[in-house]
PDB file of C-alpha atoms in Angstrom:
ATOM      1  CA  GLU A  11      82.912  79.720  97.007  1.00 60.00           C
ATOM      2  CA  ILE A  12      80.876  76.905  98.321  1.00 63.00           C
ATOM      3  CA  TYR A  13      77.678  74.910  97.487  1.00 65.00           C
ATOM      4  CA  LYS A  14      75.399  72.671  99.146  1.00 65.00           C
ATOM      5  CA  LYS A  15      74.002  69.720  96.572  1.00 63.00           C
ATOM      6  CA  ASP A  16      71.225  67.427  98.219  1.00 66.00           C
ATOM      7  CA  ASN A  17      71.329  67.524 101.871  1.00 66.00           C
ATOM      8  CA  GLU A  18      74.586  65.674 101.936  1.00 66.00           C
ATOM      9  CA  ILE A  19      77.160  67.125  99.289  1.00 71.00           C
ATOM     10  CA  ILE A  20      79.209  70.233  99.529  1.00 75.00           C
ATOM     11  CA  SER A  21      80.594  71.018  96.419  1.00 77.00           C
ATOM     12  CA  ILE A  22      83.256  73.539  96.372  1.00 76.00           C
ATOM     13  CA  ARG A  23      85.588  75.362  94.332  1.00 78.00           C
ATOM     14  CA  GLY A  24      87.793  78.621  93.490  1.00 80.00           C
ATOM     15  CA  LYS A  25      91.376  78.896  95.359  1.00 80.00           C
ATOM     16  CA  LEU A  26      92.174  79.748  98.775  1.00 79.00           C
ATOM     17  CA  LEU A  27      93.752  83.204  98.260  1.00 79.00           C
ATOM     18  CA  ALA A  28      94.250  85.378 102.265  1.00 78.00           C
ATOM     19  CA  ASP A  29      97.975  84.304 102.642  1.00 83.00           C
ATOM     20  CA  GLY A  30      96.831  83.724 106.573  1.00 86.00           C
ATOM     21  CA  ILE A  31      93.567  81.285 107.848  1.00 88.00           C
ATOM     22  CA  PHE A  32      92.021  81.565 111.559  1.00 90.00           C
ATOM     23  CA  VAL A  33      91.039  78.162 112.353  1.00 87.00           C
ATOM     24  CA  PRO A  34      88.833  77.907 115.441  1.00 84.00           C
ATOM     25  CA  THR A  35      89.893  74.964 116.519  1.00 77.00           C
ATOM     26  CA  ASP A  36      87.382  75.312 120.586  1.00 70.00           C
ATOM     27  CA  SER A  37      84.912  72.925 118.903  1.00 62.00           C
ATOM     28  CA  SER A  38      87.014  70.460 116.499  1.00 67.00           C
ATOM     29  CA  PRO A  39      90.327  70.295 115.736  1.00 69.00           C
ATOM     30  CA  GLN A  40      89.649  67.531 113.301  1.00 74.00           C
ATOM     31  CA  PHE A  41      89.773  70.956 110.731  1.00 81.00           C
ATOM     32  CA  LEU A  42      92.752  72.077 110.874  1.00 87.00           C
ATOM     33  CA  SER A  43      94.746  69.021 109.326  1.00 88.00           C
ATOM     34  CA  GLY A  44      93.050  69.707 105.979  1.00 88.00           C
ATOM     35  CA  MET A  45      93.641  73.213 106.033  1.00 89.00           C
ATOM     36  CA  MET A  46      96.795  71.827 106.684  1.00 92.00           C
ATOM     37  CA  ILE A  47      97.122  69.931 103.411  1.00 92.00           C
ATOM     38  CA  ALA A  48      94.896  72.261 101.520  1.00 90.00           C
ATOM     39  CA  LEU A  49      97.491  75.173 102.036  1.00 92.00           C
ATOM     40  CA  PRO A  50     100.820  74.202 100.108  1.00 92.00           C
ATOM     41  CA  TYR A  51      99.252  74.522  96.755  1.00 88.00           C
ATOM     42  CA  ARG A  52      99.072  77.832  97.561  1.00 86.00           C
ATOM     43  CA  GLU A  53     102.849  77.573  96.420  1.00 80.00           C
ATOM     44  CA  LYS A  54     103.900  80.549  98.931  1.00 88.00           C
ATOM     45  CA  GLU A  55     103.810  79.891 102.739  1.00 91.00           C
ATOM     46  CA  SER A  56     100.730  80.513 105.127  1.00 93.00           C
ATOM     47  CA  VAL A  57      99.712  81.463 108.397  1.00 94.00           C
ATOM     48  CA  ILE A  58      96.960  79.305 110.333  1.00 92.00           C
ATOM     49  CA  SER A  59      95.944  80.708 113.641  1.00 92.00           C
ATOM     50  CA  LEU A  60      94.305  78.406 116.264  1.00 89.00           C
ATOM     51  CA  SER A  61      91.474  80.022 118.547  1.00 85.00           C
ATOM     52  CA  ASP A  62      92.497  77.735 121.514  1.00 79.00           C
ATOM     53  CA  GLU A  63      95.342  75.772 122.065  1.00 78.00           C
ATOM     54  CA  VAL A  64      95.352  72.124 120.374  1.00 76.00           C
ATOM     55  CA  SER A  65      97.898  69.082 121.492  1.00 73.00           C
ATOM     56  CA  TYR A  66     100.712  69.292 118.855  1.00 73.00           C
ATOM     57  CA  ARG A  67     101.302  65.208 119.207  1.00 72.00           C
ATOM     58  CA  GLU A  68      97.625  64.488 118.324  1.00 72.00           C
ATOM     59  CA  TYR A  69      96.747  66.895 115.456  1.00 77.00           C
ATOM     60  CA  ILE A  70      99.735  68.603 114.119  1.00 86.00           C
ATOM     61  CA  SER A  71     102.300  66.681 114.278  1.00 85.00           C
ATOM     62  CA  PRO A  72     101.058  63.127 112.593  1.00 85.00           C
ATOM     63  CA  VAL A  73      99.998  66.098 109.615  1.00 90.00           C
ATOM     64  CA  SER A  74     103.473  67.540 109.775  1.00 91.00           C
ATOM     65  CA  PHE A  75     105.102  64.261 109.393  1.00 89.00           C
ATOM     66  CA  VAL A  76     103.282  62.469 106.248  1.00 91.00           C
ATOM     67  CA  GLN A  77     103.789  65.792 104.769  1.00 93.00           C
ATOM     68  CA  LYS A  78     107.348  66.122 105.045  1.00 92.00           C
ATOM     69  CA  ALA A  79     107.179  62.741 103.538  1.00 91.00           C
ATOM     70  CA  PHE A  80     106.258  65.007 100.244  1.00 94.00           C
ATOM     71  CA  GLY A  81     108.386  68.358 100.736  1.00 93.00           C
ATOM     72  CA  VAL A  82     106.309  70.143 102.799  1.00 93.00           C
ATOM     73  CA  GLU A  83     107.589  71.693 105.621  1.00 92.00           C
ATOM     74  CA  THR A  84     105.809  72.983 109.137  1.00 92.00           C
ATOM     75  CA  SER A  85     106.280  74.551 112.153  1.00 91.00           C
ATOM     76  CA  TYR A  86     104.670  74.972 114.949  1.00 91.00           C
ATOM     77  CA  VAL A  87     104.381  78.266 116.487  1.00 89.00           C
ATOM     78  CA  SER A  88     103.091  77.748 120.191  1.00 84.00           C
ATOM     79  CA  ASP A  89     103.180  80.592 122.055  1.00 85.00           C
ATOM     80  CA  LYS A  90     101.190  82.295 119.096  1.00 86.00           C
ATOM     81  CA  LYS A  91      99.264  79.672 118.515  1.00 88.00           C
ATOM     82  CA  GLN A  92     100.437  79.353 115.145  1.00 91.00           C
ATOM     83  CA  ILE A  93     101.100  77.320 112.496  1.00 93.00           C
ATOM     84  CA  LEU A  94     103.623  77.965 109.102  1.00 94.00           C
ATOM     85  CA  VAL A  95     102.787  76.397 105.752  1.00 93.00           C
ATOM     86  CA  SER A  96     105.383  75.828 103.069  1.00 91.00           C
ATOM     87  CA  GLY A  97     103.898  76.803 100.102  1.00 87.00           C
ATOM     88  CA  SER A  98     106.684  74.275  98.264  1.00 81.00           C
ATOM     89  CA  GLY A  99     103.704  72.248  97.073  1.00 88.00           C
ATOM     90  CA  TYR A 100     103.994  68.741  96.743  1.00 93.00           C
ATOM     91  CA  SER A 101     106.407  65.599  95.306  1.00 92.00           C
ATOM     92  CA  ALA A 102     105.890  63.093  94.242  1.00 92.00           C
ATOM     93  CA  GLY A 103     107.061  59.912  96.615  1.00 88.00           C
ATOM     94  CA  ASN A 104     106.490  56.714  98.927  1.00 90.00           C
ATOM     95  CA  PHE A 105     104.673  55.823 101.819  1.00 89.00           C
ATOM     96  CA  SER A 106     104.223  53.488 103.787  1.00 87.00           C
ATOM     97  CA  VAL A 107     100.940  53.832 105.542  1.00 89.00           C
ATOM     98  CA  GLU A 108     101.051  52.104 109.087  1.00 91.00           C
ATOM     99  CA  GLY A 109      98.463  50.855 111.907  1.00 94.00           C
ATOM    100  CA  ASP A 110      96.255  52.996 113.348  1.00 95.00           C
ATOM    101  CA  TYR A 111      96.414  51.795 117.327  1.00 96.00           C
ATOM    102  CA  SER A 112      92.820  53.897 118.040  1.00 94.00           C
ATOM    103  CA  LEU A 113      91.196  51.317 115.634  1.00 95.00           C
ATOM    104  CA  SER A 114      92.845  49.043 116.993  1.00 96.00           C
ATOM    105  CA  ALA A 115      92.541  49.214 120.979  1.00 97.00           C
ATOM    106  CA  SER A 116      89.263  47.562 120.304  1.00 96.00           C
ATOM    107  CA  TYR A 117      91.266  44.404 119.604  1.00 96.00           C
ATOM    108  CA  LEU A 118      93.842  44.491 122.521  1.00 97.00           C
ATOM    109  CA  VAL A 119      91.988  45.505 124.902  1.00 97.00           C
ATOM    110  CA  ALA A 120      90.065  42.122 124.217  1.00 96.00           C
ATOM    111  CA  GLY A 121      93.119  40.482 123.891  1.00 96.00           C
ATOM    112  CA  ALA A 122      93.569  41.452 126.917  1.00 97.00           C
ATOM    113  CA  LEU A 123      90.633  40.719 128.007  1.00 97.00           C
ATOM    114  CA  GLY A 124      89.990  36.925 126.693  1.00 94.00           C
ATOM    115  CA  ASP A 125      93.090  34.582 125.438  1.00 91.00           C
ATOM    116  CA  GLY A 126      94.996  37.174 122.967  1.00 94.00           C
ATOM    117  CA  VAL A 127      94.962  39.256 120.132  1.00 95.00           C
ATOM    118  CA  THR A 128      97.734  40.092 117.947  1.00 96.00           C
ATOM    119  CA  VAL A 129      97.294  42.880 115.762  1.00 96.00           C
ATOM    120  CA  ASP A 130     100.058  43.958 112.335  1.00 95.00           C
ATOM    121  CA  ASN A 131     101.512  46.819 111.072  1.00 96.00           C
ATOM    122  CA  LEU A 132     100.895  48.139 114.762  1.00 96.00           C
ATOM    123  CA  TYR A 133     105.353  49.676 115.066  1.00 94.00           C
ATOM    124  CA  SER A 134     107.045  50.101 118.248  1.00 93.00           C
ATOM    125  CA  ALA A 135     108.869  53.369 116.993  1.00 89.00           C
ATOM    126  CA  SER A 136     104.981  54.882 115.879  1.00 89.00           C
ATOM    127  CA  ASN A 137     104.689  58.317 116.641  1.00 83.00           C
ATOM    128  CA  GLN A 138     100.204  58.861 117.654  1.00 89.00           C
ATOM    129  CA  THR A 139      99.786  59.224 121.140  1.00 89.00           C
ATOM    130  CA  ASP A 140      97.002  56.658 120.957  1.00 94.00           C
ATOM    131  CA  ARG A 141     100.429  54.139 121.232  1.00 95.00           C
ATOM    132  CA  ARG A 142     100.023  54.750 124.781  1.00 96.00           C
ATOM    133  CA  ILE A 143      97.045  52.108 124.670  1.00 97.00           C
ATOM    134  CA  ILE A 144     100.459  49.973 125.223  1.00 97.00           C
ATOM    135  CA  ASN A 145     101.504  50.971 128.372  1.00 97.00           C
ATOM    136  CA  ILE A 146      97.978  51.620 129.435  1.00 98.00           C
ATOM    137  CA  LEU A 147      97.225  47.594 129.561  1.00 98.00           C
ATOM    138  CA  SER A 148     101.020  47.104 130.795  1.00 97.00           C
ATOM    139  CA  ASP A 149      99.419  49.288 133.481  1.00 97.00           C
ATOM    140  CA  PHE A 150      95.917  47.201 133.289  1.00 97.00           C
ATOM    141  CA  GLY A 151      98.038  43.409 133.612  1.00 97.00           C
ATOM    142  CA  ALA A 152      98.077  42.333 130.178  1.00 97.00           C
ATOM    143  CA  ASN A 153     100.732  40.297 129.007  1.00 97.00           C
ATOM    144  CA  ILE A 154     102.168  42.223 125.948  1.00 97.00           C
ATOM    145  CA  ILE A 155     104.741  41.401 123.470  1.00 97.00           C
ATOM    146  CA  GLN A 156     105.863  44.603 121.073  1.00 95.00           C
ATOM    147  CA  ALA A 157     107.386  43.493 118.011  1.00 95.00           C
ATOM    148  CA  GLU A 158     108.875  45.801 115.255  1.00 94.00           C
ATOM    149  CA  ASN A 159     105.607  46.163 113.603  1.00 94.00           C
ATOM    150  CA  PHE A 160     103.258  43.608 115.431  1.00 96.00           C
ATOM    151  CA  VAL A 161     101.866  44.106 118.989  1.00 97.00           C
ATOM    152  CA  SER A 162     100.256  41.100 120.796  1.00 97.00           C
ATOM    153  CA  VAL A 163      98.453  40.768 124.094  1.00 97.00           C
ATOM    154  CA  SER A 164      96.904  38.097 126.083  1.00 97.00           C
ATOM    155  CA  ARG A 165      95.340  38.395 129.444  1.00 95.00           C
ATOM    156  CA  GLY A 166      97.140  38.795 132.886  1.00 93.00           C
ATOM    157  CA  ARG A 167      96.062  40.510 135.697  1.00 89.00           C
ATOM    158  CA  THR A 168      93.546  42.875 136.583  1.00 93.00           C
ATOM    159  CA  SER A 169      94.448  46.378 137.933  1.00 96.00           C
ATOM    160  CA  PRO A 170      92.621  49.229 138.357  1.00 97.00           C
ATOM    161  CA  ILE A 171      93.686  51.967 136.465  1.00 98.00           C
ATOM    162  CA  ASP A 172      94.884  56.063 135.806  1.00 98.00           C
ATOM    163  CA  VAL A 173      95.040  57.270 133.110  1.00 97.00           C
ATOM    164  CA  ASP A 174      95.501  60.799 131.900  1.00 96.00           C
ATOM    165  CA  CYS A 175      93.421  61.156 129.130  1.00 93.00           C
ATOM    166  CA  ALA A 176      94.264  65.112 127.856  1.00 88.00           C
ATOM    167  CA  ASP A 177      96.183  63.776 124.886  1.00 86.00           C
ATOM    168  CA  ILE A 178      94.498  60.986 123.524  1.00 91.00           C
ATOM    169  CA  PRO A 179      90.381  61.860 123.898  1.00 89.00           C
ATOM    170  CA  HIS A 180      90.107  58.671 121.222  1.00 91.00           C
ATOM    171  CA  LEU A 181      90.879  55.920 123.498  1.00 95.00           C
ATOM    172  CA  VAL A 182      88.317  57.234 126.221  1.00 95.00           C
ATOM    173  CA  PRO A 183      85.457  54.875 125.385  1.00 96.00           C
ATOM    174  CA  ILE A 184      87.373  51.600 125.128  1.00 97.00           C
ATOM    175  CA  LEU A 185      90.008  52.543 128.835  1.00 98.00           C
ATOM    176  CA  ALA A 186      86.338  53.095 130.536  1.00 98.00           C
ATOM    177  CA  VAL A 187      85.547  49.472 129.194  1.00 98.00           C
ATOM    178  CA  LEU A 188      88.759  48.079 130.571  1.00 98.00           C
ATOM    179  CA  ALA A 189      88.600  49.665 133.766  1.00 98.00           C
ATOM    180  CA  CYS A 190      84.807  47.709 134.467  1.00 98.00           C
ATOM    181  CA  PHE A 191      86.829  44.298 133.974  1.00 97.00           C
ATOM    182  CA  ALA A 192      89.043  45.443 137.036  1.00 97.00           C
ATOM    183  CA  ASN A 193      88.636  44.919 140.539  1.00 96.00           C
ATOM    184  CA  GLY A 194      88.903  48.620 141.977  1.00 97.00           C
ATOM    185  CA  LYS A 195      88.363  52.062 141.508  1.00 98.00           C
ATOM    186  CA  SER A 196      89.867  53.376 138.153  1.00 98.00           C
ATOM    187  CA  ARG A 197      90.094  57.574 136.958  1.00 98.00           C
ATOM    188  CA  LEU A 198      90.158  58.954 133.564  1.00 97.00           C
ATOM    189  CA  GLU A 199      91.043  62.114 134.050  1.00 96.00           C
ATOM    190  CA  ASN A 200      90.456  65.498 131.672  1.00 92.00           C
ATOM    191  CA  CYS A 201      88.395  64.055 129.710  1.00 89.00           C
ATOM    192  CA  GLY A 202      86.750  67.244 128.278  1.00 78.00           C
ATOM    193  CA  GLU A 203      87.567  67.753 124.940  1.00 73.00           C
ATOM    194  CA  THR A 204      85.767  63.674 123.779  1.00 69.00           C
ATOM    195  CA  TYR A 205      82.394  66.594 125.482  1.00 60.00           C
ATOM    196  CA  TYR A 206      82.521  68.512 121.576  1.00 60.00           C
ATOM    197  CA  ARG A 207      83.111  64.739 119.880  1.00 62.00           C
ATOM    198  CA  GLU A 208      80.366  62.831 117.431  1.00 60.00           C
ATOM    199  CA  SER A 209      78.092  62.454 120.799  1.00 64.00           C
ATOM    200  CA  ASP A 210      78.417  64.178 123.963  1.00 83.00           C
ATOM    201  CA  ARG A 211      81.380  61.262 124.571  1.00 84.00           C
ATOM    202  CA  LEU A 212      82.110  62.548 127.738  1.00 86.00           C
ATOM    203  CA  HIS A 213      78.308  61.486 129.392  1.00 90.00           C
ATOM    204  CA  GLN A 214      77.269  58.933 127.366  1.00 92.00           C
ATOM    205  CA  VAL A 215      79.654  57.239 127.472  1.00 94.00           C
ATOM    206  CA  CYS A 216      78.652  56.708 130.700  1.00 96.00           C
ATOM    207  CA  ASP A 217      74.932  55.946 129.835  1.00 96.00           C
ATOM    208  CA  SER A 218      76.057  53.419 127.426  1.00 96.00           C
ATOM    209  CA  LEU A 219      77.909  51.113 129.845  1.00 97.00           C
ATOM    210  CA  THR A 220      75.924  52.209 132.671  1.00 97.00           C
ATOM    211  CA  ALA A 221      73.098  50.055 130.511  1.00 97.00           C
ATOM    212  CA  LEU A 222      74.924  47.006 131.084  1.00 97.00           C
ATOM    213  CA  GLY A 223      75.717  46.696 133.763  1.00 97.00           C
ATOM    214  CA  ALA A 224      78.886  49.278 134.793  1.00 97.00           C
ATOM    215  CA  ASP A 225      79.478  51.609 138.511  1.00 98.00           C
ATOM    216  CA  ILE A 226      80.777  55.551 136.014  1.00 97.00           C
ATOM    217  CA  GLU A 227      80.114  58.706 136.232  1.00 97.00           C
ATOM    218  CA  ALA A 228      81.330  61.755 135.164  1.00 95.00           C
ATOM    219  CA  VAL A 229      82.699  64.410 137.407  1.00 95.00           C
ATOM    220  CA  GLY A 230      83.863  67.331 135.718  1.00 93.00           C
ATOM    221  CA  ASP A 231      86.263  66.535 133.062  1.00 92.00           C
ATOM    222  CA  ASP A 232      86.706  63.655 135.001  1.00 95.00           C
ATOM    223  CA  ILE A 233      85.477  60.226 134.592  1.00 97.00           C
ATOM    224  CA  TYR A 234      84.873  57.857 137.661  1.00 98.00           C
ATOM    225  CA  ILE A 235      84.708  53.600 137.115  1.00 98.00           C
ATOM    226  CA  VAL A 236      84.893  51.103 139.749  1.00 98.00           C
ATOM    227  CA  GLY A 237      84.903  47.818 138.636  1.00 97.00           C
ATOM    228  CA  HIS A 238      83.552  44.655 139.497  1.00 96.00           C
ATOM    229  CA  GLY A 239      85.704  42.162 137.292  1.00 96.00           C
ATOM    230  CA  GLY A 240      82.699  42.380 134.444  1.00 96.00           C
ATOM    231  CA  LEU A 241      79.434  43.589 133.112  1.00 97.00           C
ATOM    232  CA  ASP A 242      76.388  42.059 133.658  1.00 96.00           C
ATOM    233  CA  GLY A 243      75.011  43.027 130.099  1.00 96.00           C
ATOM    234  CA  GLY A 244      72.348  44.747 128.854  1.00 96.00           C
ATOM    235  CA  ASP A 245      70.603  47.076 126.174  1.00 95.00           C
ATOM    236  CA  ALA A 246      72.114  50.150 125.171  1.00 95.00           C
ATOM    237  CA  MET A 247      72.505  52.658 123.223  1.00 93.00           C
ATOM    238  CA  ASP A 248      76.123  54.002 121.481  1.00 92.00           C
ATOM    239  CA  PHE A 249      74.234  58.018 120.595  1.00 90.00           C
ATOM    240  CA  GLY A 250      75.594  57.488 116.976  1.00 89.00           C
ATOM    241  CA  ASP A 251      79.037  57.373 117.919  1.00 92.00           C
ATOM    242  CA  HIS A 252      82.157  55.078 116.084  1.00 93.00           C
ATOM    243  CA  ARG A 253      83.510  54.769 119.322  1.00 94.00           C
ATOM    244  CA  ILE A 254      81.163  54.426 121.632  1.00 94.00           C
ATOM    245  CA  ALA A 255      79.915  51.799 118.953  1.00 94.00           C
ATOM    246  CA  MET A 256      83.266  49.443 119.296  1.00 95.00           C
ATOM    247  CA  ALA A 257      83.920  50.159 123.159  1.00 96.00           C
ATOM    248  CA  LEU A 258      80.285  48.392 123.545  1.00 96.00           C
ATOM    249  CA  SER A 259      80.632  45.443 121.075  1.00 96.00           C
ATOM    250  CA  ILE A 260      83.738  45.103 123.246  1.00 96.00           C
ATOM    251  CA  ALA A 261      81.743  45.022 126.547  1.00 97.00           C
ATOM    252  CA  ALA A 262      79.371  43.298 125.627  1.00 96.00           C
ATOM    253  CA  ALA A 263      81.630  39.876 123.737  1.00 95.00           C
ATOM    254  CA  PHE A 264      82.849  40.103 127.606  1.00 96.00           C
ATOM    255  CA  SER A 265      79.340  40.417 129.948  1.00 96.00           C
ATOM    256  CA  LYS A 266      78.067  37.820 131.682  1.00 95.00           C
ATOM    257  CA  GLY A 267      74.551  38.151 129.472  1.00 94.00           C
ATOM    258  CA  ASP A 268      73.182  38.723 126.322  1.00 92.00           C
ATOM    259  CA  SER A 269      73.450  42.173 125.531  1.00 94.00           C
ATOM    260  CA  SER A 270      71.656  44.489 122.748  1.00 92.00           C
ATOM    261  CA  ILE A 271      73.468  47.859 121.098  1.00 92.00           C
ATOM    262  CA  ASP A 272      70.759  50.398 119.018  1.00 89.00           C
ATOM    263  CA  SER A 273      72.983  51.369 116.226  1.00 84.00           C
ATOM    264  CA  ASN A 274      72.716  52.945 112.991  1.00 80.00           C
ATOM    265  CA  ASP A 275      75.828  51.757 111.950  1.00 85.00           C
ATOM    266  CA  SER A 276      77.847  54.020 113.081  1.00 89.00           C
ATOM    267  CA  VAL A 277      81.429  52.680 113.246  1.00 92.00           C
ATOM    268  CA  LYS A 278      80.813  53.144 108.993  1.00 90.00           C
ATOM    269  CA  LYS A 279      82.681  56.835 109.669  1.00 88.00           C
ATOM    270  CA  SER A 280      86.101  55.032 110.630  1.00 90.00           C
ATOM    271  CA  TYR A 281      86.142  51.775 110.572  1.00 92.00           C
ATOM    272  CA  PRO A 282      83.469  49.785 108.195  1.00 93.00           C
ATOM    273  CA  ALA A 283      84.968  46.653 108.241  1.00 93.00           C
ATOM    274  CA  PHE A 284      84.724  46.482 112.401  1.00 93.00           C
ATOM    275  CA  PHE A 285      82.083  43.971 112.809  1.00 91.00           C
ATOM    276  CA  SER A 286      83.965  41.667 110.040  1.00 91.00           C
ATOM    277  CA  ASP A 287      87.425  41.381 112.543  1.00 90.00           C
ATOM    278  CA  PHE A 288      84.883  41.629 115.443  1.00 91.00           C
ATOM    279  CA  THR A 289      84.082  38.034 114.155  1.00 89.00           C
ATOM    280  CA  LYS A 290      87.435  36.819 112.910  1.00 87.00           C
ATOM    281  CA  VAL A 291      88.050  36.944 116.554  1.00 85.00           C
ATOM    282  CA  GLY A 292      85.873  35.043 118.002  1.00 86.00           C
ATOM    283  CA  GLY A 293      82.801  38.050 119.004  1.00 87.00           C
ATOM    284  CA  LYS A 294      79.274  36.987 118.135  1.00 86.00           C
ATOM    285  CA  ARG A 295      77.032  39.473 115.683  1.00 85.00           C
ATOM    286  CA  LYS A 296      73.044  39.346 115.161  1.00 82.00           C
ATOM    287  CA  VAL A 297      71.640  42.233 113.459  1.00 76.00           C
ATOM    288  CA  PRO A 298      67.156  40.180 114.417  1.00 67.00           C
ATOM    289  CA  LYS A 299      66.292  44.012 112.842  1.00 61.00           C
ATOM    290  CA  LYS A 300      67.381  47.420 111.338  1.00 57.00           C
ATOM    291  CA  ASP A 301      69.391  49.103 113.323  1.00 56.00           C
ATOM    292  CA  THR A 302      70.020  47.082 116.620  1.00 56.00           C
ATOM    293  CA  ILE A 303      72.595  45.125 117.253  1.00 59.00           C
ATOM    294  CA  ILE A 304      73.196  42.092 119.621  1.00 56.00           C
ATOM    295  CA  TYR A 305      75.889  40.463 121.057  1.00 61.00           C
TER     296      TYR A 305
END
């Protein structure tokens, strides 16, 4: 039973009874992780049927990896688009939570554009799909030091990038920023999934960067950027999207002129301390009036 309270609070009570459950993944596969986490409490095997194919590495593997540390086994039957979740319940244990490559990507890009940045708690053995940011930055021309548990990035040459983003949709906004600072044409392929994020991220990342002087457009599911070695700065919106807000912050920090970003603290969704850390690595932020951020 689900009860809605006020405008933001939802109360749920009762038990999960069905042996099988259908999860629509066409709009947001993130519903899937919640069901994977909840179903072991049924204490017998459950079957999750998916409406569409999803990226195993991005959505299923990370949850399965954590569950296994606490005694729960899951398996993915790709040809049937099903996930089998054991009903063993969870066992107590210790787990070390590694850093998030997707949220760290803004600072790693900042290191590639500026005087260098080191981010701790990013593991070289990580199975996060967004760890690909390291290879992409290397292709861009940045200097990379990948240790067992930290990454250092500093400026090198700047080359256009050509990236298949099917498995790394979270990185699309910051990769678009990175491409703006190369000289030449870059392409971000297979970005269609970003259309269904907190905003129409596929098109609105183009709109927001265009406002800062970028030569960028979305064609089908791909984004094309003609980099001119930098951005002019200007007035942009984050469209209420936390990842666009973080990407625009880095773009603005390295633009030639000042920039203002119309925001409403959207970064609180995933990274409430983003702007605190942004200033620690040299970013400048002023808030002259409510909901407006100037760099």
